[in-house]
Tab-separated table of C-alpha atoms in Angstrom:
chain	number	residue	atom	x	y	z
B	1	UNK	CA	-21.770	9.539	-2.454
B	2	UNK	CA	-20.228	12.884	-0.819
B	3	UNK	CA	-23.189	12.684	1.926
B	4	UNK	CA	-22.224	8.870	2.753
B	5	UNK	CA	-18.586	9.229	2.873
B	6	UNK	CA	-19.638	12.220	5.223
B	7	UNK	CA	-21.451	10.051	7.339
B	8	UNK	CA	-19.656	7.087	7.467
B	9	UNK	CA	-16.295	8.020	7.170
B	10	UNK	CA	-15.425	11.706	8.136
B	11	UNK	CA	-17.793	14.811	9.578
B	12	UNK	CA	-18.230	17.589	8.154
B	13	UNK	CA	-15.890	19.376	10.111
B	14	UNK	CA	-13.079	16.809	9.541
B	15	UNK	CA	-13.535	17.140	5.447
B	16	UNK	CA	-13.285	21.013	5.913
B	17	UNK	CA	-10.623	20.619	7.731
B	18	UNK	CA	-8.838	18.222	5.005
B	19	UNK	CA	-9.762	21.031	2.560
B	20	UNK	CA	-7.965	23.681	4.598
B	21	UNK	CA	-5.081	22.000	4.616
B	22	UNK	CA	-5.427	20.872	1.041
B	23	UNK	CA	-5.691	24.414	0.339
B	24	UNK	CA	-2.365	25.050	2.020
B	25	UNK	CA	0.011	22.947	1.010
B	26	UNK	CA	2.510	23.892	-2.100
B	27	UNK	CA	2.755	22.092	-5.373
B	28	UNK	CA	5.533	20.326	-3.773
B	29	UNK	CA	3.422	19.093	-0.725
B	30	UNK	CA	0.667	17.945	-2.575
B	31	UNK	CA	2.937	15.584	-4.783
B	32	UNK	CA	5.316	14.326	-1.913
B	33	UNK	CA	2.071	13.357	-0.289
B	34	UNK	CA	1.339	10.638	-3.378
B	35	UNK	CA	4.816	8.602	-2.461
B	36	UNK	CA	5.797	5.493	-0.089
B	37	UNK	CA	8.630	5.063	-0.596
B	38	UNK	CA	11.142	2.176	1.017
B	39	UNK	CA	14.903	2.896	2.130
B	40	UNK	CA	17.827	0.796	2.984
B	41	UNK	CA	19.031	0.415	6.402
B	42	UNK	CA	17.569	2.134	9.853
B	43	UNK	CA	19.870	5.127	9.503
B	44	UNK	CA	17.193	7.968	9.457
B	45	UNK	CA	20.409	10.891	10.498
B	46	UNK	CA	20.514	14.368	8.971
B	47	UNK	CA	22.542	13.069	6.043
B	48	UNK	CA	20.632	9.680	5.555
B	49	UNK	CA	18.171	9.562	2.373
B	50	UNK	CA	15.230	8.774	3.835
B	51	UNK	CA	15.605	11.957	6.272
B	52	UNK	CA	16.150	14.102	3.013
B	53	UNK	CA	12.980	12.635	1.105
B	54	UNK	CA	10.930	13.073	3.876
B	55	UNK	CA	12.024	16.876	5.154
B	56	UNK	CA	13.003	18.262	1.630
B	57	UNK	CA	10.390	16.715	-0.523
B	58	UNK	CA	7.705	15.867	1.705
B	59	UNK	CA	7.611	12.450	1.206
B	60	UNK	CA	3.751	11.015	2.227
B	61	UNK	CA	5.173	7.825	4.037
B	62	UNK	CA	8.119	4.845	3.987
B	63	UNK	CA	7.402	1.011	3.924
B	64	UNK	CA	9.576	-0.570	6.325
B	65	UNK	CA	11.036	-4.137	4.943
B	66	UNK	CA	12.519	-7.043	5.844
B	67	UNK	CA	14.800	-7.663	2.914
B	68	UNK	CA	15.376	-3.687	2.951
B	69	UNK	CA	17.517	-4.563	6.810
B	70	UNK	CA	14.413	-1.961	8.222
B	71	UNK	CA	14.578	-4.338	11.582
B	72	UNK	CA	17.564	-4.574	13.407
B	73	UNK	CA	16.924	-7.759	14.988
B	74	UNK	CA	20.691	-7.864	16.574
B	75	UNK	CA	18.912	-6.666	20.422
B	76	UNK	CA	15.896	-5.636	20.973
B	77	UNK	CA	13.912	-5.408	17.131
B	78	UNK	CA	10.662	-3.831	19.052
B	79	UNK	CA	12.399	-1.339	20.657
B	80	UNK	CA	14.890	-0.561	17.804
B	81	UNK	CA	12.133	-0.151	15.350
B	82	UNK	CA	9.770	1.769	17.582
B	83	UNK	CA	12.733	4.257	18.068
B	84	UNK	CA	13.294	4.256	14.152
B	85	UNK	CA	9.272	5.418	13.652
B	86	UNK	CA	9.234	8.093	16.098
B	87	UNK	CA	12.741	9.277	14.559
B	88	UNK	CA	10.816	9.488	11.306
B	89	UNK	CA	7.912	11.154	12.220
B	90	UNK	CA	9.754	13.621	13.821
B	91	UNK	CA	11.420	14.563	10.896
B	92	UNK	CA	8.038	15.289	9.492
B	93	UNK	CA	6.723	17.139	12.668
B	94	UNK	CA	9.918	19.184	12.697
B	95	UNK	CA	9.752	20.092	9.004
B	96	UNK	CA	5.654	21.028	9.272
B	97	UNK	CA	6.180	22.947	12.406
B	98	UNK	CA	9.270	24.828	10.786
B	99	UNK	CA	7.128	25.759	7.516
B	100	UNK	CA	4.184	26.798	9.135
B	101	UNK	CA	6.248	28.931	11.549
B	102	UNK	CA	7.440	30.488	8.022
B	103	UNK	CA	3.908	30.635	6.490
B	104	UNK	CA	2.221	32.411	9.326
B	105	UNK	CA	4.662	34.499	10.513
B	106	UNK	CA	4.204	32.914	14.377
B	107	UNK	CA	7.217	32.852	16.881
B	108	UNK	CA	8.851	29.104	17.548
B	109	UNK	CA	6.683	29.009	21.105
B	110	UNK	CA	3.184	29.177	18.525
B	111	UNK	CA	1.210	26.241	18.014
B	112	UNK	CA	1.774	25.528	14.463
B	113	UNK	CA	1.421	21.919	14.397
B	114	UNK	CA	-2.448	21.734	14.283
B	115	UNK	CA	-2.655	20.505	10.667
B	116	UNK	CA	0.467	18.221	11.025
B	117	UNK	CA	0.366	15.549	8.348
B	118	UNK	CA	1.854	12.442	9.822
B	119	UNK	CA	3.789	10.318	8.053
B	120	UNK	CA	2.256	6.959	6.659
B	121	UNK	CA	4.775	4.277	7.727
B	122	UNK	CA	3.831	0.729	6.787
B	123	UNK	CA	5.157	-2.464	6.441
B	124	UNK	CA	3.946	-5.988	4.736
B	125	UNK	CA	3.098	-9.228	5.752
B	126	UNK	CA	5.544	-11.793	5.896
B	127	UNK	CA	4.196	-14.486	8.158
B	128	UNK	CA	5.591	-17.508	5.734
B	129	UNK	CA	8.992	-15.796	6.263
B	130	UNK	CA	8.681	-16.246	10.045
B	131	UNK	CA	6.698	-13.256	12.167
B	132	UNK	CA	4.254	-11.204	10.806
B	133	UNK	CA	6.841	-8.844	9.406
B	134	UNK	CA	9.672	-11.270	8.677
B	135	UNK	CA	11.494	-10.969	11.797
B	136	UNK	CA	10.685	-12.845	14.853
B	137	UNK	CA	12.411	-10.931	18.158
B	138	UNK	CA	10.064	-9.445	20.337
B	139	UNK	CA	6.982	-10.112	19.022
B	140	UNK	CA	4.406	-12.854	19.293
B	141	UNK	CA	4.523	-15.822	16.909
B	142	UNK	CA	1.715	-16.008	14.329
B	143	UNK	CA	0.748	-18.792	12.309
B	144	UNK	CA	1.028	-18.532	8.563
B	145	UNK	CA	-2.612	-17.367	6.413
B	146	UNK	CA	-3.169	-21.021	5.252
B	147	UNK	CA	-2.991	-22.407	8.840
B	148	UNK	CA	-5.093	-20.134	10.273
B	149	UNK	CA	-7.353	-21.051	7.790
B	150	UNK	CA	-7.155	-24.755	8.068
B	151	UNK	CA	-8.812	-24.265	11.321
B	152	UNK	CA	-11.721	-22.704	9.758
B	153	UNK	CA	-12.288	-20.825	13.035
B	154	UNK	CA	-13.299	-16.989	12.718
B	155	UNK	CA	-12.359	-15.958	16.157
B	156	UNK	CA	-8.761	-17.432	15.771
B	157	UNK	CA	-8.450	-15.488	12.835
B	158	UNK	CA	-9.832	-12.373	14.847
B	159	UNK	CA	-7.512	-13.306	17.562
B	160	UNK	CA	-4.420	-13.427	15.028
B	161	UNK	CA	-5.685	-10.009	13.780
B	162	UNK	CA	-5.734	-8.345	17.000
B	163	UNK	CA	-2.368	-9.725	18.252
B	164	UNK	CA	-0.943	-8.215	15.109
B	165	UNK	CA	-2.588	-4.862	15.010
B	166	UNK	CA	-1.647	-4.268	18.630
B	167	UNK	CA	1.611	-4.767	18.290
B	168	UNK	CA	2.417	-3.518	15.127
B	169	UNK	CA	0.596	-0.083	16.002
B	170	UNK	CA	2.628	-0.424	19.605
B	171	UNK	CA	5.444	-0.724	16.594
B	172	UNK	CA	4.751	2.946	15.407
B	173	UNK	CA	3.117	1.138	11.986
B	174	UNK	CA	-0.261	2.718	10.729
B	175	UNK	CA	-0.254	0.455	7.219
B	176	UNK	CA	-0.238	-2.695	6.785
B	177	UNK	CA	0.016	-4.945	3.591
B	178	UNK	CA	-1.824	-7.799	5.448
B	179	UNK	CA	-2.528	-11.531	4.429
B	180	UNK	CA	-3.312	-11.673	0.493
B	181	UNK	CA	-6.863	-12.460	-0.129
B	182	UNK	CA	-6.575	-14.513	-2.950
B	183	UNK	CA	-8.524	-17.556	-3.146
B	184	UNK	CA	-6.274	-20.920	-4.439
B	185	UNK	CA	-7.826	-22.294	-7.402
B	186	UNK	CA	-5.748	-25.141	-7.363
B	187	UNK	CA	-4.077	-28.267	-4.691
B	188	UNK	CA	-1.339	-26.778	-3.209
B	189	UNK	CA	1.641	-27.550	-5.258
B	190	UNK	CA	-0.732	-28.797	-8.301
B	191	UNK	CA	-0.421	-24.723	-9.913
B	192	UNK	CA	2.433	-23.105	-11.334
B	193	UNK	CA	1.214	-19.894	-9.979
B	194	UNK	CA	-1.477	-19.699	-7.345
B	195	UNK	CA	-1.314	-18.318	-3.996
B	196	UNK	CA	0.456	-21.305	-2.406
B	197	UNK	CA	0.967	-20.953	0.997
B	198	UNK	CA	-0.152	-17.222	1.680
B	199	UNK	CA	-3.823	-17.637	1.158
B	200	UNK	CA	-6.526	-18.532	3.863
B	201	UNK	CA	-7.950	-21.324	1.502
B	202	UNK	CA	-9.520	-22.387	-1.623
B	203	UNK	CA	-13.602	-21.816	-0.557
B	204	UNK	CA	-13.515	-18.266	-1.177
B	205	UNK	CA	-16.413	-17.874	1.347
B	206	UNK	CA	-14.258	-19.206	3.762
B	207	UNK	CA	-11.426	-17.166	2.692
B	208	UNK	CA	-13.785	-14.138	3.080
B	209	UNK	CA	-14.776	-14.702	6.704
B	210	UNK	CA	-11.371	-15.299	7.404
B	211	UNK	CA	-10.069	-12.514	5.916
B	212	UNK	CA	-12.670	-10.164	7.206
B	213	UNK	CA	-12.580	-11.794	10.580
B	214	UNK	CA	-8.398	-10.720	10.357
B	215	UNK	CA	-9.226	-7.150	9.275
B	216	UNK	CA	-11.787	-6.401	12.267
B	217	UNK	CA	-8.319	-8.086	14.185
B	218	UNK	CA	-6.148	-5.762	13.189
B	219	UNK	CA	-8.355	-2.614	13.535
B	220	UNK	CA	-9.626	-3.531	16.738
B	221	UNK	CA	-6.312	-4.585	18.403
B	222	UNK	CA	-4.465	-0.885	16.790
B	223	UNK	CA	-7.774	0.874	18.135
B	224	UNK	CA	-8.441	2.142	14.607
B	225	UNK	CA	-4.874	3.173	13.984
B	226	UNK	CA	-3.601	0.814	10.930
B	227	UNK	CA	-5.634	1.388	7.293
B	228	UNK	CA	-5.277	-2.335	6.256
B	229	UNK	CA	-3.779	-3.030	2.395
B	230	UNK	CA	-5.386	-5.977	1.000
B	231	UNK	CA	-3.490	-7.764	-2.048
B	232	UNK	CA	-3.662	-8.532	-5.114
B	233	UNK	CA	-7.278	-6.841	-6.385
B	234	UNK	CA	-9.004	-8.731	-8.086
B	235	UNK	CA	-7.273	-12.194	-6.977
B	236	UNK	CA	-4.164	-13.988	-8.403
B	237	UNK	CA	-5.588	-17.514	-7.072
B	238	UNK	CA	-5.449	-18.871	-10.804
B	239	UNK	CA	-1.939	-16.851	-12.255
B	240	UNK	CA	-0.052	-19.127	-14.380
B	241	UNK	CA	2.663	-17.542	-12.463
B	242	UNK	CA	3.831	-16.194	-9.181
B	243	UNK	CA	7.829	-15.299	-10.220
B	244	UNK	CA	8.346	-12.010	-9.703
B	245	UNK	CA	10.265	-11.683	-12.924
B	246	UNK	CA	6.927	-12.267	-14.901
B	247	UNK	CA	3.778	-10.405	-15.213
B	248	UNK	CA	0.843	-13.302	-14.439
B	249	UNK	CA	-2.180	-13.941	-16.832
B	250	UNK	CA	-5.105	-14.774	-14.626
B	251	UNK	CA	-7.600	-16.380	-17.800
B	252	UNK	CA	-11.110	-16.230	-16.190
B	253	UNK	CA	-14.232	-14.706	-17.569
B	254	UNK	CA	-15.941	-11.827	-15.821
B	255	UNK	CA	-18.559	-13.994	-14.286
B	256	UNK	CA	-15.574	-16.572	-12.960
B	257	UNK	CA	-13.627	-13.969	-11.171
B	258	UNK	CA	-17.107	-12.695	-9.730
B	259	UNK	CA	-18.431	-16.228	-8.512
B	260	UNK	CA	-14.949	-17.073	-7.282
B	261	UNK	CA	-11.723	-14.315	-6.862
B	262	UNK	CA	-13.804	-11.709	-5.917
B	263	UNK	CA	-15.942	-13.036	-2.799
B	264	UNK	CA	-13.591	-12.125	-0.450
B	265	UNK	CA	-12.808	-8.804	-1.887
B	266	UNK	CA	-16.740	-8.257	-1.243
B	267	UNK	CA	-16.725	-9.667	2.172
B	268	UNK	CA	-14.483	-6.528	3.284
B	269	UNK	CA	-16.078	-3.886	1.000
B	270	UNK	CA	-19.623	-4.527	1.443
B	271	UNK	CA	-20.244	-2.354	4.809
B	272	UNK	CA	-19.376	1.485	4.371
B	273	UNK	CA	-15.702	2.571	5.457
B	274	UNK	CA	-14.628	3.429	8.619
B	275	UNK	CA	-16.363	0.004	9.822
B	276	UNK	CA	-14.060	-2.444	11.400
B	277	UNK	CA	-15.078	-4.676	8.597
B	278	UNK	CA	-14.442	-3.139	5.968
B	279	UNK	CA	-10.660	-2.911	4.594
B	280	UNK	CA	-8.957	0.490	3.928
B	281	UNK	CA	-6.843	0.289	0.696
B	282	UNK	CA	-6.829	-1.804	-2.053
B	283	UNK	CA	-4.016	-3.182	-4.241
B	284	UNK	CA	-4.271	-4.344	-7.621
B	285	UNK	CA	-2.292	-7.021	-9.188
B	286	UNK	CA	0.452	-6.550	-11.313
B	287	UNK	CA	-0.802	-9.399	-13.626
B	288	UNK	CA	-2.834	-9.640	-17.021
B	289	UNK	CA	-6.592	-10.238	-16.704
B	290	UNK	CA	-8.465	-11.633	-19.905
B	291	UNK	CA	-11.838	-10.295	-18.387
B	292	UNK	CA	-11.223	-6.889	-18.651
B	293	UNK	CA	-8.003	-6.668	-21.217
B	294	UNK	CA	-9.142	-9.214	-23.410
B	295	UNK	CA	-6.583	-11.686	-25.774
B	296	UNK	CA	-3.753	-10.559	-23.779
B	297	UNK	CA	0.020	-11.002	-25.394
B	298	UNK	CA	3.342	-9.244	-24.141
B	299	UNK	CA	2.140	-5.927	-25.107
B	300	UNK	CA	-0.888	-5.805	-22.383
B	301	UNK	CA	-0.146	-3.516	-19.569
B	302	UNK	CA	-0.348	-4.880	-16.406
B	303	UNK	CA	-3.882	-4.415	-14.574
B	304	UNK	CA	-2.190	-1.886	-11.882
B	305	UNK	CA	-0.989	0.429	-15.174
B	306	UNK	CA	-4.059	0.250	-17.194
B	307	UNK	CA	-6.569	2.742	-16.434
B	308	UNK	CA	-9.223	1.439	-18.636
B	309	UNK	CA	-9.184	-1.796	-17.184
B	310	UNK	CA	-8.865	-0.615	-13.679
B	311	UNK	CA	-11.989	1.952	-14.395
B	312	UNK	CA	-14.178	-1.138	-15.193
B	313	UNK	CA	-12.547	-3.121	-12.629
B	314	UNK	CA	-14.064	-0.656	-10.311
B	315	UNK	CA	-17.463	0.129	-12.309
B	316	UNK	CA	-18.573	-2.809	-9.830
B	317	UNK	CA	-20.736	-1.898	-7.645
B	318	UNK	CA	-19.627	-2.867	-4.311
B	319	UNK	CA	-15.955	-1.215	-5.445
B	320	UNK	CA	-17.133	1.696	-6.712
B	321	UNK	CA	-19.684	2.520	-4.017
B	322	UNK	CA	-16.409	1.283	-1.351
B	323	UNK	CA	-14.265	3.926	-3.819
B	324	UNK	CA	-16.718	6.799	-3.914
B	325	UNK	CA	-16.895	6.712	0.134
B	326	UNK	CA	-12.887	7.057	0.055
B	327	UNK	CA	-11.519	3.643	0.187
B	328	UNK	CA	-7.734	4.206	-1.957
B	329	UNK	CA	-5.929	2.104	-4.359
B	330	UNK	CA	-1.710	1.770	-3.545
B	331	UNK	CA	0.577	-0.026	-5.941
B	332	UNK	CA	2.024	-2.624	-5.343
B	333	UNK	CA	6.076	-2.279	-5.734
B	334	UNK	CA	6.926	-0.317	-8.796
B	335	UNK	CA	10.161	-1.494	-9.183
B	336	UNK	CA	9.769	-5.064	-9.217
B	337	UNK	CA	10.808	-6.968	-11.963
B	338	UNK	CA	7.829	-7.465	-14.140
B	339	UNK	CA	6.858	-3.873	-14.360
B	340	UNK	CA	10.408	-3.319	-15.180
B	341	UNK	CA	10.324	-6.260	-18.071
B	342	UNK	CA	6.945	-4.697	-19.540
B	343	UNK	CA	8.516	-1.164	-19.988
B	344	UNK	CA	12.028	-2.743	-21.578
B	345	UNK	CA	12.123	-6.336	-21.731
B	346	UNK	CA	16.001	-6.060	-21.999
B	347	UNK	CA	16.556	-4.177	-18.534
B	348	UNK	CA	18.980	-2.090	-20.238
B	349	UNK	CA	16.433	1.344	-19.047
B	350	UNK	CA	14.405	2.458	-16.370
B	351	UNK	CA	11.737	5.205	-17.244
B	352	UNK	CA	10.664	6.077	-13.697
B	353	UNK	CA	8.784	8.289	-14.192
B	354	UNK	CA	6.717	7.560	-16.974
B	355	UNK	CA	6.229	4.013	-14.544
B	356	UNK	CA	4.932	6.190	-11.481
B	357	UNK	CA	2.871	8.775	-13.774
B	358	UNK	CA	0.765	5.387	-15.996
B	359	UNK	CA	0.418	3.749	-12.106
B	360	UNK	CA	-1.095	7.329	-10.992
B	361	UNK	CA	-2.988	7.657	-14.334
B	362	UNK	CA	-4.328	4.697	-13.692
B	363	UNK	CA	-6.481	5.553	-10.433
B	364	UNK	CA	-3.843	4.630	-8.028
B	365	UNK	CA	-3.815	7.326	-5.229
B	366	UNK	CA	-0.355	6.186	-3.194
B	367	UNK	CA	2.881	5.203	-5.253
B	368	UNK	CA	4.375	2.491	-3.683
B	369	UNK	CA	8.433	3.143	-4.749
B	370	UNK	CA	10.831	-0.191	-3.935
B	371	UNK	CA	13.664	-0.796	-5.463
B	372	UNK	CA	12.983	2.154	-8.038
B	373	UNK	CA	16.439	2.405	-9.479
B	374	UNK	CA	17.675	0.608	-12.927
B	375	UNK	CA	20.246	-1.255	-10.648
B	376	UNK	CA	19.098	-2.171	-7.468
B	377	UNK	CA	22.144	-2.464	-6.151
B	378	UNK	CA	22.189	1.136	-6.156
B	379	UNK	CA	20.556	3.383	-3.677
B	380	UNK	CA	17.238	4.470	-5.749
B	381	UNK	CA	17.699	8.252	-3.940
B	382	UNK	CA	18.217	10.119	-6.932
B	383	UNK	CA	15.540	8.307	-8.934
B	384	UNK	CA	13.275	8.821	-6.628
B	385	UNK	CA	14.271	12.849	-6.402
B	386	UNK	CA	13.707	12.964	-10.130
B	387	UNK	CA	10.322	11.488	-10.280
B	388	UNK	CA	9.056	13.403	-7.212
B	389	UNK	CA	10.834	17.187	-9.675
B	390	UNK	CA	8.894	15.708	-12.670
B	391	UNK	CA	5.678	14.911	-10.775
B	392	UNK	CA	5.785	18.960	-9.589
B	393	UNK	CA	6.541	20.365	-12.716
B	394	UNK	CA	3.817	18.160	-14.746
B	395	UNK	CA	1.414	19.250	-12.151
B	396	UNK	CA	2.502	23.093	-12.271
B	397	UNK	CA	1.910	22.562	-15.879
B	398	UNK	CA	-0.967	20.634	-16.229
């Protein structure tokens, strides 16, 4: 596996490289580097708590949100948003450059920014919301997943792809939480759950060359500079539920969710990574799945907190062989309110870290941190400082 993800994915000189800097970072780096983490507001000043996670604890990236006012749509929301990236990864340049300087001793006119580690800044799709990340201004109108897949045409879904990954990448955005992949397993409107709206279709070979068709899109039209999220691993097509305030059961046997959820998940990990193809990062579901957890009851973690179901999940062959090469596995949103509901069904606590520590236990190699605070009318700064001091001194100790 180490010679194929050499061959397909980085050189040889590019993984020593990695190691190098691997090498070099502090306790303190190396956690930081596991968070994305989302923040109210565009205010990225000094004083701002997004500028503080990111230069004092080395934050690896932010998720920029709609509902989190992350596009100020009031003039200009390209311009506005592009200025907000670039102020963010300069805080990250700035703080590199300044600790290298420190490391090595150089004067302030020395090129210390050859290892830079650039911030991951990524946002989500939100196409039934109105634009492709819930704000219109600016930016070209796309059709929602299940219309572009009523047309059943590839290169429209291609075209849709490229439109967004140009401009979001024009945007200063290098993730992206695209279209679910999800296959609905029932009408429209006929499900309690289901994927409703926000899926390409119910043939899930169609949904697959849609979805894959979207993916070479969005990598083409960025030029290879967005790593593509695709939600929710291994399908929520037949949840009995889609409120956020529950934790779905999807009730399908192994060979079901093979036959049926999983096509399209196979139609973008079959090719080796770094192919246009082939999606970047996986997320699983934050729901309940009989195949792997068995008779599941309130007491089942969900799928993205259970590392023995997650470790079969991926004993598949296409995923582990995709996984082996490099392909990574991001939460989904750690303080939404199931997760919340399975730790304390009252609400009255929030253990935040034991929450992030079972998601990374689990296999999951970014920590997606939203709303991570016991009331989310709070700013979740302080949680998220706490988690980030626990994460260091678990890893100093273990």
């Amino acid at each position: 596996s180490d010679t194929l993800a050499t061959s397909t994915f980085l050189d040889l000189s590019e993984v020593e490289k990695v190691q190098d800097i691997l090498s070099a970072l502090t306790a303190e780096q190396k956690v930081g580097q596991l968070f994305l983490v989302g923040f109210d507001g565009t205010d990225s000043a000094i004083d701002a708590p997004v500028h503080k996670l990111i230069s004092d604890y080395r934050i690896g990236g932010v998720m920029l949100i709609a509902e989190n006012d992350n596009f100020d749509d009031s003039e200009d929301v390209v311009l506005s948003t592009a200025k907000l990236t670039k102020s963010l990864q300069r805080i990250a340049w700035q703080k590199f450059n300044q600790e290298s300087i420190e490391a090595r001793g150089l004067s302030s006119s020395s090129n210390a920014n050859s290892d830079y580690l650039p911030l991951l800044i990524g946002t989500r799709n939100d196409l039934e919301k109105g634009g492709y990340i819930g704000v219109q201004g600016g930016l070209t109108p796309i059709p929602g997943a299940m219309a572009i897949g009523a047309t059943w045409n590839t290169d429209m879904a291609l075209s849709m792809g490229e439109i967004t990954g140009a401009e979001l990448s024009a945007l200063g955005i290098n993730l992206y939480v695209g279209p679910g992949l999800d296959v609905a397993d029932a009408p429209i409107g006929n499900s309690a759950g289901g994927s409703g709206l926000s899926t390409f279709g119910g043939n899930p070979y169609w949904v697959g060359e849609m979805i894959r068709a979207f993916v070479v899109g969005v990598h083409r039209g960025s030029s290879g500079g967005i790593a593509f999220v695709g939600e929710s691993f291994p399908g929520l097509g037949a949840a009995d539920s889609r409120n956020r305030m529950d934790i779905p059961v999807v009730n399908k046997s192994l060979e079901e969710l093979i036959e049926f959820d999983l096509v399209p998940y196979n139609a973008v990990t079959e090719l080796p990574l770094g192919s246009d193809e082939t999606i970047d990062v996986l997320m699983p579901a934050q729901a309940r799945y009989s195949a792997w957890q068995g008779s599941v009851s309130i007491d089942t973690r969900p799928l993205g907190l259970d590392s023995g179901a997650l470790s079969e999940l991926f004993s598949i062959q296409t995923f582990s062989e995709w996984r082996e090469q490099g392909g990574l596995v991001m939460t989904s949103e750690l303080g939404r309110e199931g997760v919340r509901r399975f730790y304390d069904p009252t609400s009255s606590t929030f253990p935040a870290f034991e929450i992030a520590r079972d998601a990374f236990l689990a296999g999951s190699d970014i920590l997606f941190l939203n709303d991570f605070v016991l009331d989310i009318s709070e700013d979740q700064y302080d949680t998220v400082v706490s988690t980030l001091e626990l994460f260091v001194r678990k890893y100093r100790d273990d």
